[in-house]
Every structure is written in structure tokens, then in C-alpha cells.
């Protein structure tokens, strides 16, 4: 199959950036070439020019960009990833928010896992919530799990995981919240029912505007694929999505400080978290 020219790569990466917020540098051209080839095969195209044309001018409902997005996102994830951060959530932030709510007579808690991939992160949060706050079953608790990649969302909804995904789950949790089925594990119904999967492009302004009234947002290991401009747009939206007193958690290597001063940086145990005051 013919390779994309420099100009074609330029047009394609510009479209990807504008529509998904994902920033692809030139060193990723080989990776993109291979993904485009898969789409061209599926569409029966042989000339990359036709594919670039399709993406730029003949994709009115975004279906082809979505099919490409399903191939070019990085979906690496596993349960209990970045354990220390989850400890800060479980030991301090979650009890604090719950106690404020209890003092106000509120019984509703909303958590958003933004860029949830195949669901390991939202199910981890569901396990922690049940463990830290057994009364959650009497509350209206919801974990909304969103991603742009439809294949990952479908995997998440199946709630079935293999060793790679569950390798860091503490033994007691494994027993309590997952059930072994052959060589895989299924998230138990009570835990799984706390999680609702939804398709959302974090770069879609309208979709982001609909996400409101969250007490916690986890957007870990997602913004690293954005450039500063799309990162700032996403973080500004997250600010509006959070309730006052709520927290946002990014991945270890990610920092909001450089792109937004709206959040307050707090030290929780050994960890730094961002709060909306
Ligand atoms: C590396 S995974 C992180 C999964 C999980 N948050 C974790 O930390 O383990 C990054 C996820 O972000 C999603 N993603 C990338 N760009 C996105 C966008 N514009 N809108 C929504 N999700 C996006 C990808 O599809 C991928 O599943």
C-alpha cells in the first residue's frame, strides 16, 4: 500500500487534533500509517489521498474519524493503578466529601472517570467506594465512565478481566468484588451496577457541557496525549463539571498548575491533589 506523503500526514494530524484534541508528532507517522492502512483495507481504498479526502471532506457525521479514533488511542490501564493516589482518595478526600454531604443531609455522590478505557479505573473506584462507605448502597451513588474509544467502552460494559488487568488488586478485594470464571474474573454485579459507561469525546464542547455536578473527577493518563491548548480546554471544562468541595485527580506525571490556576493544590498524606473551593 502507498505511504502517506508529508502533506497528507499534515492534513490528517490536523484533523485528528481539531476533532479529538490528540496531538501526533512526526515521530508517530509510522504508527499512524499502519492504522490508516487498516482503515483503508476496511473501506477498500488503495490510495491514501482518497482516505485523507474522506476524513477531511466526506465525513459529515464523524463516523470515519470515530473508526480511526478507535485505532489510534492508547488504552493501557489496569485496576488499582497509581495506588498511592487512590489511598489519598480513599483515606482523606472521599471521607471528607461524604462527611460534608452527610452534615447537609445530602445522599448523592457522583464520580466521573474521564478516559476510562476498558473500565478498570471506574470499577476500582466502585470497589473503594463500597469498602470505605458501605452505606453507599442506601445513597444515590454513580460512577460515570466515559471514553472516546467505543471498543474500550464495550469491553468495560462486559466487566470481564484477565490477569494483566487485575494483577494489582489486593487479594481481599479480589475475593470480595470479583468472581473467577475460568481464566478470567468478572466484576460482581453489585459493584458493576455502580458504573455507567458513556461515549464522550473530551474535545466535544457540547458533550462536556452536559457533564455537571460531579464530586470527583479522575482523568488519569489521558491529558498526556493532548497539547497544552486542548489540555487547558479540557481542564476548564472539568472545573465547571465539579461541585465546590470536589477534587480532580490526574495521573502522576501530569500537573494542572501550569495550565490553570483555578484549582487549589492540596497535600493529602504524601500526595498532591487539586480541589475546587
Ligand atoms: C492510557 S488510557 C488511561 C485509562 C485510565 N484513565 C488509567 O489511567 O488507567 C487513556 C484513555 O483516554 C482515552 N482518550 C484519549 N483521547 C480522548 C478524548 N479526546 N476523549 C475521550 N477519551 C479520550 C483513550 O481512548 C484511552 O482509553
PDB file of C-alpha atoms and ligand atoms in Angstrom:
ATOM      1  CA  UNK A   1       0.000   0.000   0.000  1.00  0.00           C
ATOM      2  CA  UNK A   2       1.237   3.531  -0.827  1.00  0.00           C
ATOM      3  CA  UNK A   3       2.622   5.580   2.056  1.00  0.00           C
ATOM      4  CA  UNK A   4       1.061   8.863   3.096  1.00  0.00           C
ATOM      5  CA  UNK A   5       3.047  11.885   1.893  1.00  0.00           C
ATOM      6  CA  UNK A   6       4.228  14.590   4.301  1.00  0.00           C
ATOM      7  CA  UNK A   7       1.362  16.802   3.175  1.00  0.00           C
ATOM      8  CA  UNK A   8      -1.180  14.025   3.739  1.00  0.00           C
ATOM      9  CA  UNK A   9       0.195  13.350   7.226  1.00  0.00           C
ATOM     10  CA  UNK A  10      -0.100  17.079   7.923  1.00  0.00           C
ATOM     11  CA  UNK A  11      -3.769  17.183   6.900  1.00  0.00           C
ATOM     12  CA  UNK A  12      -4.611  14.027   8.803  1.00  0.00           C
ATOM     13  CA  UNK A  13      -2.889  15.050  12.047  1.00  0.00           C
ATOM     14  CA  UNK A  14      -4.546  18.466  11.838  1.00  0.00           C
ATOM     15  CA  UNK A  15      -7.977  16.815  11.598  1.00  0.00           C
ATOM     16  CA  UNK A  16      -7.149  14.473  14.467  1.00  0.00           C
ATOM     17  CA  UNK A  17      -6.046  17.431  16.560  1.00  0.00           C
ATOM     18  CA  UNK A  18      -9.068  19.584  15.749  1.00  0.00           C
ATOM     19  CA  UNK A  19     -11.618  16.870  16.276  1.00  0.00           C
ATOM     20  CA  UNK A  20     -10.126  14.708  19.023  1.00  0.00           C
ATOM     21  CA  UNK A  21      -7.654  17.057  20.714  1.00  0.00           C
ATOM     22  CA  UNK A  22      -4.932  14.439  20.255  1.00  0.00           C
ATOM     23  CA  UNK A  23      -1.514  15.707  19.296  1.00  0.00           C
ATOM     24  CA  UNK A  24       0.530  13.456  16.999  1.00  0.00           C
ATOM     25  CA  UNK A  25       4.171  14.349  16.426  1.00  0.00           C
ATOM     26  CA  UNK A  26       6.042  13.440  13.263  1.00  0.00           C
ATOM     27  CA  UNK A  27       7.808  10.565  15.014  1.00  0.00           C
ATOM     28  CA  UNK A  28       4.408   8.812  15.240  1.00  0.00           C
ATOM     29  CA  UNK A  29       3.966   8.786  11.443  1.00  0.00           C
ATOM     30  CA  UNK A  30       4.767   5.083  11.156  1.00  0.00           C
ATOM     31  CA  UNK A  31       2.153   4.249  13.803  1.00  0.00           C
ATOM     32  CA  UNK A  32      -0.444   6.410  12.021  1.00  0.00           C
ATOM     33  CA  UNK A  33       0.450   4.920   8.631  1.00  0.00           C
ATOM     34  CA  UNK A  34      -0.267   1.416   9.930  1.00  0.00           C
ATOM     35  CA  UNK A  35      -3.619   2.454  11.471  1.00  0.00           C
ATOM     36  CA  UNK A  36      -4.671   4.274   8.308  1.00  0.00           C
ATOM     37  CA  UNK A  37      -3.788   1.162   6.298  1.00  0.00           C
ATOM     38  CA  UNK A  38      -6.201  -0.838   8.439  1.00  0.00           C
ATOM     39  CA  UNK A  39      -8.983   1.646   7.804  1.00  0.00           C
ATOM     40  CA  UNK A  40      -8.177   1.746   4.076  1.00  0.00           C
ATOM     41  CA  UNK A  41      -8.354  -2.052   3.946  1.00  0.00           C
ATOM     42  CA  UNK A  42     -11.738  -1.985   5.644  1.00  0.00           C
ATOM     43  CA  UNK A  43     -13.002   0.654   3.226  1.00  0.00           C
ATOM     44  CA  UNK A  44     -11.461  -0.966   0.144  1.00  0.00           C
ATOM     45  CA  UNK A  45      -9.289   2.088  -0.627  1.00  0.00           C
ATOM     46  CA  UNK A  46      -5.818   1.850  -2.150  1.00  0.00           C
ATOM     47  CA  UNK A  47      -4.732   5.482  -2.424  1.00  0.00           C
ATOM     48  CA  UNK A  48      -4.055   7.351   0.856  1.00  0.00           C
ATOM     49  CA  UNK A  49      -5.205  10.539  -0.869  1.00  0.00           C
ATOM     50  CA  UNK A  50      -8.731   9.090  -1.002  1.00  0.00           C
ATOM     51  CA  UNK A  51      -8.604   8.326   2.694  1.00  0.00           C
ATOM     52  CA  UNK A  52      -7.382  11.815   3.598  1.00  0.00           C
ATOM     53  CA  UNK A  53     -10.120  13.299   1.398  1.00  0.00           C
ATOM     54  CA  UNK A  54     -12.710  11.194   3.148  1.00  0.00           C
ATOM     55  CA  UNK A  55     -11.588  12.281   6.603  1.00  0.00           C
ATOM     56  CA  UNK A  56     -11.355  15.967   5.633  1.00  0.00           C
ATOM     57  CA  UNK A  57     -14.394  16.425   3.400  1.00  0.00           C
ATOM     58  CA  UNK A  58     -16.610  13.337   3.308  1.00  0.00           C
ATOM     59  CA  UNK A  59     -17.176  12.508   6.960  1.00  0.00           C
ATOM     60  CA  UNK A  60     -20.171  14.676   7.875  1.00  0.00           C
ATOM     61  CA  UNK A  61     -21.308  12.648  10.883  1.00  0.00           C
ATOM     62  CA  UNK A  62     -17.787  11.860  12.115  1.00  0.00           C
ATOM     63  CA  UNK A  63     -18.171   8.109  11.628  1.00  0.00           C
ATOM     64  CA  UNK A  64     -14.808   7.626   9.944  1.00  0.00           C
ATOM     65  CA  UNK A  65     -12.969   9.786  12.465  1.00  0.00           C
ATOM     66  CA  UNK A  66     -14.568   7.664  15.184  1.00  0.00           C
ATOM     67  CA  UNK A  67     -13.376   4.456  13.483  1.00  0.00           C
ATOM     68  CA  UNK A  68      -9.874   5.913  13.281  1.00  0.00           C
ATOM     69  CA  UNK A  69     -10.059   7.107  16.908  1.00  0.00           C
ATOM     70  CA  UNK A  70     -10.813   3.525  17.974  1.00  0.00           C
ATOM     71  CA  UNK A  71      -7.477   2.524  16.435  1.00  0.00           C
ATOM     72  CA  UNK A  72      -5.164   5.354  17.459  1.00  0.00           C
ATOM     73  CA  UNK A  73      -5.882   5.857  21.158  1.00  0.00           C
ATOM     74  CA  UNK A  74      -3.556   4.400  23.778  1.00  0.00           C
ATOM     75  CA  UNK A  75      -5.668   2.303  26.109  1.00  0.00           C
ATOM     76  CA  UNK A  76      -3.158   0.904  28.600  1.00  0.00           C
ATOM     77  CA  UNK A  77      -4.814   0.559  32.010  1.00  0.00           C
ATOM     78  CA  UNK A  78      -5.208  -1.796  34.965  1.00  0.00           C
ATOM     79  CA  UNK A  79      -7.068  -1.898  38.262  1.00  0.00           C
ATOM     80  CA  UNK A  80      -5.581  -0.059  41.244  1.00  0.00           C
ATOM     81  CA  UNK A  81      -3.183   1.846  39.002  1.00  0.00           C
ATOM     82  CA  UNK A  82      -1.251   4.571  40.870  1.00  0.00           C
ATOM     83  CA  UNK A  83      -2.094   3.110  44.219  1.00  0.00           C
ATOM     84  CA  UNK A  84      -0.849   5.986  46.421  1.00  0.00           C
ATOM     85  CA  UNK A  85      -3.190   8.401  44.740  1.00  0.00           C
ATOM     86  CA  UNK A  86      -6.083   6.042  45.347  1.00  0.00           C
ATOM     87  CA  UNK A  87      -5.062   5.848  49.010  1.00  0.00           C
ATOM     88  CA  UNK A  88      -5.309   9.642  49.265  1.00  0.00           C
ATOM     89  CA  UNK A  89      -8.758   9.396  47.707  1.00  0.00           C
ATOM     90  CA  UNK A  90      -9.896   6.550  49.981  1.00  0.00           C
ATOM     91  CA  UNK A  91      -8.368   7.767  53.245  1.00  0.00           C
ATOM     92  CA  UNK A  92      -8.922  11.512  53.038  1.00  0.00           C
ATOM     93  CA  UNK A  93     -10.777  13.050  50.108  1.00  0.00           C
ATOM     94  CA  UNK A  94     -13.703  10.638  49.930  1.00  0.00           C
ATOM     95  CA  UNK A  95     -14.419  10.631  53.711  1.00  0.00           C
ATOM     96  CA  UNK A  96     -14.145  14.435  53.736  1.00  0.00           C
ATOM     97  CA  UNK A  97     -16.651  14.901  50.911  1.00  0.00           C
ATOM     98  CA  UNK A  98     -19.010  12.289  52.381  1.00  0.00           C
ATOM     99  CA  UNK A  99     -18.943  13.914  55.793  1.00  0.00           C
ATOM    100  CA  UNK A 100     -19.767  17.358  54.316  1.00  0.00           C
ATOM    101  CA  UNK A 101     -22.654  15.805  52.419  1.00  0.00           C
ATOM    102  CA  UNK A 102     -23.909  13.963  55.493  1.00  0.00           C
ATOM    103  CA  UNK A 103     -23.835  17.183  57.528  1.00  0.00           C
ATOM    104  CA  UNK A 104     -26.021  18.784  54.854  1.00  0.00           C
ATOM    105  CA  UNK A 105     -28.403  15.834  54.700  1.00  0.00           C
ATOM    106  CA  UNK A 106     -27.384  15.034  51.094  1.00  0.00           C
ATOM    107  CA  UNK A 107     -27.279  11.427  49.927  1.00  0.00           C
ATOM    108  CA  UNK A 108     -25.922  11.715  46.425  1.00  0.00           C
ATOM    109  CA  UNK A 109     -22.379  11.156  45.191  1.00  0.00           C
ATOM    110  CA  UNK A 110     -21.149  11.452  41.614  1.00  0.00           C
ATOM    111  CA  UNK A 111     -17.752  10.373  40.337  1.00  0.00           C
ATOM    112  CA  UNK A 112     -16.516  10.737  36.755  1.00  0.00           C
ATOM    113  CA  UNK A 113     -13.807   8.555  35.275  1.00  0.00           C
ATOM    114  CA  UNK A 114     -12.893  10.564  32.157  1.00  0.00           C
ATOM    115  CA  UNK A 115     -10.876   8.498  29.707  1.00  0.00           C
ATOM    116  CA  UNK A 116     -11.820   5.252  31.442  1.00  0.00           C
ATOM    117  CA  UNK A 117     -10.503   2.932  28.711  1.00  0.00           C
ATOM    118  CA  UNK A 118     -11.807  -0.620  29.296  1.00  0.00           C
ATOM    119  CA  UNK A 119     -13.253   0.156  32.730  1.00  0.00           C
ATOM    120  CA  UNK A 120     -10.534  -0.882  35.162  1.00  0.00           C
ATOM    121  CA  UNK A 121     -10.386   2.590  36.721  1.00  0.00           C
ATOM    122  CA  UNK A 122     -14.145   3.119  37.334  1.00  0.00           C
ATOM    123  CA  UNK A 123     -14.509  -0.420  38.749  1.00  0.00           C
ATOM    124  CA  UNK A 124     -11.555   0.261  41.043  1.00  0.00           C
ATOM    125  CA  UNK A 125     -13.333   3.391  42.276  1.00  0.00           C
ATOM    126  CA  UNK A 126     -16.539   1.401  42.772  1.00  0.00           C
ATOM    127  CA  UNK A 127     -14.666  -1.149  44.922  1.00  0.00           C
ATOM    128  CA  UNK A 128     -13.061   1.586  47.009  1.00  0.00           C
ATOM    129  CA  UNK A 129     -16.389   3.346  47.455  1.00  0.00           C
ATOM    130  CA  UNK A 130     -18.091   0.174  48.699  1.00  0.00           C
ATOM    131  CA  UNK A 131     -15.195  -0.576  51.014  1.00  0.00           C
ATOM    132  CA  UNK A 132     -14.819   2.909  52.516  1.00  0.00           C
ATOM    133  CA  UNK A 133     -18.522   3.673  52.621  1.00  0.00           C
ATOM    134  CA  UNK A 134     -20.701   0.557  52.980  1.00  0.00           C
ATOM    135  CA  UNK A 135     -23.747   2.840  53.405  1.00  0.00           C
ATOM    136  CA  UNK A 136     -23.279   3.801  49.758  1.00  0.00           C
ATOM    137  CA  UNK A 137     -25.909   1.197  48.933  1.00  0.00           C
ATOM    138  CA  UNK A 138     -28.520   3.435  50.577  1.00  0.00           C
ATOM    139  CA  UNK A 139     -27.287   6.516  48.733  1.00  0.00           C
ATOM    140  CA  UNK A 140     -27.653   7.571  45.151  1.00  0.00           C
ATOM    141  CA  UNK A 141     -24.064   6.884  44.036  1.00  0.00           C
ATOM    142  CA  UNK A 142     -22.992   6.879  40.441  1.00  0.00           C
ATOM    143  CA  UNK A 143     -19.691   6.471  38.649  1.00  0.00           C
ATOM    144  CA  UNK A 144     -19.914   7.759  35.105  1.00  0.00           C
ATOM    145  CA  UNK A 145     -17.189   6.234  32.940  1.00  0.00           C
ATOM    146  CA  UNK A 146     -16.503   7.917  29.598  1.00  0.00           C
ATOM    147  CA  UNK A 147     -14.118   7.352  26.749  1.00  0.00           C
ATOM    148  CA  UNK A 148     -13.846   8.187  23.079  1.00  0.00           C
ATOM    149  CA  UNK A 149     -12.987   4.614  22.115  1.00  0.00           C
ATOM    150  CA  UNK A 150     -16.168   2.591  21.568  1.00  0.00           C
ATOM    151  CA  UNK A 151     -14.357  -0.758  21.626  1.00  0.00           C
ATOM    152  CA  UNK A 152     -12.988   0.005  25.086  1.00  0.00           C
ATOM    153  CA  UNK A 153     -16.420   1.046  26.365  1.00  0.00           C
ATOM    154  CA  UNK A 154     -17.879  -2.241  25.118  1.00  0.00           C
ATOM    155  CA  UNK A 155     -15.135  -4.144  26.960  1.00  0.00           C
ATOM    156  CA  UNK A 156     -15.844  -2.140  30.102  1.00  0.00           C
ATOM    157  CA  UNK A 157     -19.535  -2.932  29.961  1.00  0.00           C
ATOM    158  CA  UNK A 158     -18.667  -6.662  29.798  1.00  0.00           C
ATOM    159  CA  UNK A 159     -16.830  -6.293  33.142  1.00  0.00           C
ATOM    160  CA  UNK A 160     -14.650  -9.323  32.425  1.00  0.00           C
ATOM    161  CA  UNK A 161     -10.896  -9.078  33.025  1.00  0.00           C
ATOM    162  CA  UNK A 162      -7.752 -11.128  32.656  1.00  0.00           C
ATOM    163  CA  UNK A 163      -4.618 -11.243  34.752  1.00  0.00           C
ATOM    164  CA  UNK A 164      -2.958  -8.140  33.270  1.00  0.00           C
ATOM    165  CA  UNK A 165      -5.869  -6.000  34.452  1.00  0.00           C
ATOM    166  CA  UNK A 166      -6.267  -7.426  37.917  1.00  0.00           C
ATOM    167  CA  UNK A 167      -2.639  -8.089  38.835  1.00  0.00           C
ATOM    168  CA  UNK A 168      -2.553  -5.211  41.393  1.00  0.00           C
ATOM    169  CA  UNK A 169      -5.924  -5.846  43.003  1.00  0.00           C
ATOM    170  CA  UNK A 170      -5.375  -6.542  46.722  1.00  0.00           C
ATOM    171  CA  UNK A 171      -6.229 -10.179  47.492  1.00  0.00           C
ATOM    172  CA  UNK A 172      -9.074  -9.257  49.857  1.00  0.00           C
ATOM    173  CA  UNK A 173     -10.686  -7.094  47.184  1.00  0.00           C
ATOM    174  CA  UNK A 174     -10.246  -9.749  44.535  1.00  0.00           C
ATOM    175  CA  UNK A 175     -12.249 -12.144  46.645  1.00  0.00           C
ATOM    176  CA  UNK A 176     -14.900  -9.650  47.653  1.00  0.00           C
ATOM    177  CA  UNK A 177     -15.552  -7.748  44.434  1.00  0.00           C
ATOM    178  CA  UNK A 178     -14.641 -10.110  41.584  1.00  0.00           C
ATOM    179  CA  UNK A 179     -15.611 -13.643  40.803  1.00  0.00           C
ATOM    180  CA  UNK A 180     -13.344 -16.105  38.985  1.00  0.00           C
ATOM    181  CA  UNK A 181     -14.732 -17.576  35.801  1.00  0.00           C
ATOM    182  CA  UNK A 182     -12.293 -19.909  34.035  1.00  0.00           C
ATOM    183  CA  UNK A 183      -9.112 -17.927  33.471  1.00  0.00           C
ATOM    184  CA  UNK A 184     -10.798 -14.546  33.804  1.00  0.00           C
ATOM    185  CA  UNK A 185     -12.507 -12.535  36.521  1.00  0.00           C
ATOM    186  CA  UNK A 186     -15.904 -10.844  36.403  1.00  0.00           C
ATOM    187  CA  UNK A 187     -16.772  -7.792  38.461  1.00  0.00           C
ATOM    188  CA  UNK A 188     -19.607  -8.699  40.829  1.00  0.00           C
ATOM    189  CA  UNK A 189     -22.997  -7.282  39.944  1.00  0.00           C
ATOM    190  CA  UNK A 190     -23.322  -5.035  42.996  1.00  0.00           C
ATOM    191  CA  UNK A 191     -20.045  -3.310  42.154  1.00  0.00           C
ATOM    192  CA  UNK A 192     -20.604  -3.227  38.401  1.00  0.00           C
ATOM    193  CA  UNK A 193     -24.036  -1.647  38.829  1.00  0.00           C
ATOM    194  CA  UNK A 194     -22.440   1.484  40.279  1.00  0.00           C
ATOM    195  CA  UNK A 195     -20.711   2.172  36.940  1.00  0.00           C
ATOM    196  CA  UNK A 196     -22.384   3.611  33.844  1.00  0.00           C
ATOM    197  CA  UNK A 197     -20.417   3.748  30.590  1.00  0.00           C
ATOM    198  CA  UNK A 198     -20.945   6.581  28.118  1.00  0.00           C
ATOM    199  CA  UNK A 199     -19.284   7.652  24.917  1.00  0.00           C
ATOM    200  CA  UNK A 200     -17.706  11.091  25.212  1.00  0.00           C
ATOM    201  CA  UNK A 201     -15.013  12.969  23.339  1.00  0.00           C
ATOM    202  CA  UNK A 202     -13.324  15.257  25.864  1.00  0.00           C
ATOM    203  CA  UNK A 203     -12.797  17.653  22.991  1.00  0.00           C
ATOM    204  CA  UNK A 204     -16.531  17.932  22.279  1.00  0.00           C
ATOM    205  CA  UNK A 205     -17.722  21.191  23.819  1.00  0.00           C
ATOM    206  CA  UNK A 206     -21.419  20.342  23.872  1.00  0.00           C
ATOM    207  CA  UNK A 207     -20.831  16.895  25.341  1.00  0.00           C
ATOM    208  CA  UNK A 208     -18.544  18.318  28.012  1.00  0.00           C
ATOM    209  CA  UNK A 209     -21.072  20.974  28.933  1.00  0.00           C
ATOM    210  CA  UNK A 210     -23.594  18.251  29.748  1.00  0.00           C
ATOM    211  CA  UNK A 211     -21.276  16.767  32.388  1.00  0.00           C
ATOM    212  CA  UNK A 212     -22.210  18.543  35.606  1.00  0.00           C
ATOM    213  CA  UNK A 213     -22.391  18.089  39.382  1.00  0.00           C
ATOM    214  CA  UNK A 214     -19.512  15.710  39.989  1.00  0.00           C
ATOM    215  CA  UNK A 215     -17.835  15.384  43.367  1.00  0.00           C
ATOM    216  CA  UNK A 216     -14.739  13.695  41.949  1.00  0.00           C
ATOM    217  CA  UNK A 217     -13.173  13.597  38.530  1.00  0.00           C
ATOM    218  CA  UNK A 218     -10.448  11.128  37.629  1.00  0.00           C
ATOM    219  CA  UNK A 219      -8.739  11.945  34.364  1.00  0.00           C
ATOM    220  CA  UNK A 220      -5.539   9.994  34.657  1.00  0.00           C
ATOM    221  CA  UNK A 221      -3.105   9.284  31.861  1.00  0.00           C
ATOM    222  CA  UNK A 222      -5.317  10.937  29.262  1.00  0.00           C
ATOM    223  CA  UNK A 223      -4.177  14.558  29.005  1.00  0.00           C
ATOM    224  CA  UNK A 224      -0.621  13.416  28.261  1.00  0.00           C
ATOM    225  CA  UNK A 225      -1.824  12.781  24.704  1.00  0.00           C
ATOM    226  CA  UNK A 226      -3.147  16.360  24.375  1.00  0.00           C
ATOM    227  CA  UNK A 227      -1.125  19.518  23.746  1.00  0.00           C
ATOM    228  CA  UNK A 228      -1.306  22.494  26.138  1.00  0.00           C
ATOM    229  CA  UNK A 229      -4.210  24.151  24.336  1.00  0.00           C
ATOM    230  CA  UNK A 230      -6.530  21.147  24.317  1.00  0.00           C
ATOM    231  CA  UNK A 231      -5.381  20.245  27.829  1.00  0.00           C
ATOM    232  CA  UNK A 232      -6.399  23.696  29.056  1.00  0.00           C
ATOM    233  CA  UNK A 233      -9.793  23.458  27.335  1.00  0.00           C
ATOM    234  CA  UNK A 234     -10.437  20.077  28.981  1.00  0.00           C
ATOM    235  CA  UNK A 235      -9.315  21.270  32.422  1.00  0.00           C
ATOM    236  CA  UNK A 236     -11.508  24.411  32.184  1.00  0.00           C
ATOM    237  CA  UNK A 237     -14.465  22.159  31.416  1.00  0.00           C
ATOM    238  CA  UNK A 238     -13.595  19.863  34.312  1.00  0.00           C
ATOM    239  CA  UNK A 239     -13.654  22.878  36.611  1.00  0.00           C
ATOM    240  CA  UNK A 240     -17.238  23.612  35.564  1.00  0.00           C
ATOM    241  CA  UNK A 241     -18.192  19.948  35.944  1.00  0.00           C
ATOM    242  CA  UNK A 242     -17.026  19.756  39.570  1.00  0.00           C
ATOM    243  CA  UNK A 243     -19.089  20.693  42.608  1.00  0.00           C
ATOM    244  CA  UNK A 244     -17.488  23.063  45.099  1.00  0.00           C
ATOM    245  CA  UNK A 245     -15.511  20.991  47.598  1.00  0.00           C
ATOM    246  CA  UNK A 246     -14.836  18.387  44.903  1.00  0.00           C
ATOM    247  CA  UNK A 247     -11.493  17.012  43.724  1.00  0.00           C
ATOM    248  CA  UNK A 248      -9.833  16.234  40.433  1.00  0.00           C
ATOM    249  CA  UNK A 249      -7.158  13.539  40.094  1.00  0.00           C
ATOM    250  CA  UNK A 250      -4.738  13.476  37.193  1.00  0.00           C
ATOM    251  CA  UNK A 251      -2.000  10.927  36.541  1.00  0.00           C
ATOM    252  CA  UNK A 252       1.287  11.096  38.474  1.00  0.00           C
ATOM    253  CA  UNK A 253       3.210  12.743  35.685  1.00  0.00           C
ATOM    254  CA  UNK A 254       0.500  15.307  34.919  1.00  0.00           C
ATOM    255  CA  UNK A 255       0.099  18.720  36.518  1.00  0.00           C
ATOM    256  CA  UNK A 256      -2.709  21.247  36.294  1.00  0.00           C
ATOM    257  CA  UNK A 257      -0.664  24.050  37.827  1.00  0.00           C
ATOM    258  CA  UNK A 258       0.965  25.002  34.548  1.00  0.00           C
ATOM    259  CA  UNK A 259      -2.328  25.322  32.653  1.00  0.00           C
ATOM    260  CA  UNK A 260      -4.903  26.533  35.184  1.00  0.00           C
ATOM    261  CA  UNK A 261      -4.823  28.435  38.459  1.00  0.00           C
ATOM    262  CA  UNK A 262      -8.498  27.782  39.213  1.00  0.00           C
ATOM    263  CA  UNK A 263      -7.900  24.697  41.356  1.00  0.00           C
ATOM    264  CA  UNK A 264      -6.316  24.721  44.788  1.00  0.00           C
ATOM    265  CA  UNK A 265      -3.352  22.410  45.216  1.00  0.00           C
ATOM    266  CA  UNK A 266      -3.597  20.447  48.490  1.00  0.00           C
ATOM    267  CA  UNK A 267      -1.228  17.992  50.133  1.00  0.00           C
ATOM    268  CA  UNK A 268      -3.074  14.849  51.213  1.00  0.00           C
ATOM    269  CA  UNK A 269      -0.811  12.391  53.033  1.00  0.00           C
ATOM    270  CA  UNK A 270       2.148  12.086  50.654  1.00  0.00           C
ATOM    271  CA  UNK A 271       0.121  13.106  47.659  1.00  0.00           C
ATOM    272  CA  UNK A 272      -0.798  16.353  45.897  1.00  0.00           C
ATOM    273  CA  UNK A 273      -4.411  16.745  44.790  1.00  0.00           C
ATOM    274  CA  UNK A 274      -6.401  19.539  43.185  1.00  0.00           C
ATOM    275  CA  UNK A 275      -9.583  20.827  44.794  1.00  0.00           C
ATOM    276  CA  UNK A 276     -12.335  23.188  43.723  1.00  0.00           C
ATOM    277  CA  UNK A 277     -13.016  25.529  46.643  1.00  0.00           C
TER     278      UNK A 277
HETATM  279  C1  LIG B   1      -3.989   5.384  28.784  1.00  0.00           C
HETATM  280  S1  LIG B   1      -5.747   5.293  28.882  1.00  0.00           S
HETATM  281  C2  LIG B   1      -5.990   5.737  30.576  1.00  0.00           C
HETATM  282  C3  LIG B   1      -7.011   4.872  31.258  1.00  0.00           C
HETATM  283  C4  LIG B   1      -7.220   5.154  32.744  1.00  0.00           C
HETATM  284  N1  LIG B   1      -7.675   6.504  32.975  1.00  0.00           N
HETATM  285  C5  LIG B   1      -5.964   4.872  33.523  1.00  0.00           C
HETATM  286  O1  LIG B   1      -5.313   5.817  33.994  1.00  0.00           O
HETATM  287  O2  LIG B   1      -5.597   3.709  33.655  1.00  0.00           O
HETATM  288  C6  LIG B   1      -6.216   6.778  28.018  1.00  0.00           C
HETATM  289  C7  LIG B   1      -7.668   6.772  27.532  1.00  0.00           C
HETATM  290  O3  LIG B   1      -8.037   8.085  27.106  1.00  0.00           O
HETATM  291  C8  LIG B   1      -8.912   7.985  26.026  1.00  0.00           C
HETATM  292  N2  LIG B   1      -8.943   9.233  25.256  1.00  0.00           N
HETATM  293  C9  LIG B   1      -7.955   9.768  24.502  1.00  0.00           C
HETATM  294  N3  LIG B   1      -8.383  10.892  23.902  1.00  0.00           N
HETATM  295  C10 LIG B   1      -9.665  11.089  24.301  1.00  0.00           C
HETATM  296  C11 LIG B   1     -10.637  12.079  24.018  1.00  0.00           C
HETATM  297  N4  LIG B   1     -10.402  13.095  23.199  1.00  0.00           N
HETATM  298  N5  LIG B   1     -11.840  11.961  24.599  1.00  0.00           N
HETATM  299  C12 LIG B   1     -12.107  10.916  25.430  1.00  0.00           C
HETATM  300  N6  LIG B   1     -11.232   9.948  25.733  1.00  0.00           N
HETATM  301  C13 LIG B   1     -10.020  10.032  25.163  1.00  0.00           C
HETATM  302  C14 LIG B   1      -8.340   6.823  25.219  1.00  0.00           C
HETATM  303  O4  LIG B   1      -9.303   6.236  24.357  1.00  0.00           O
HETATM  304  C15 LIG B   1      -7.860   5.880  26.318  1.00  0.00           C
HETATM  305  O5  LIG B   1      -8.790   4.863  26.583  1.00  0.00           O
END
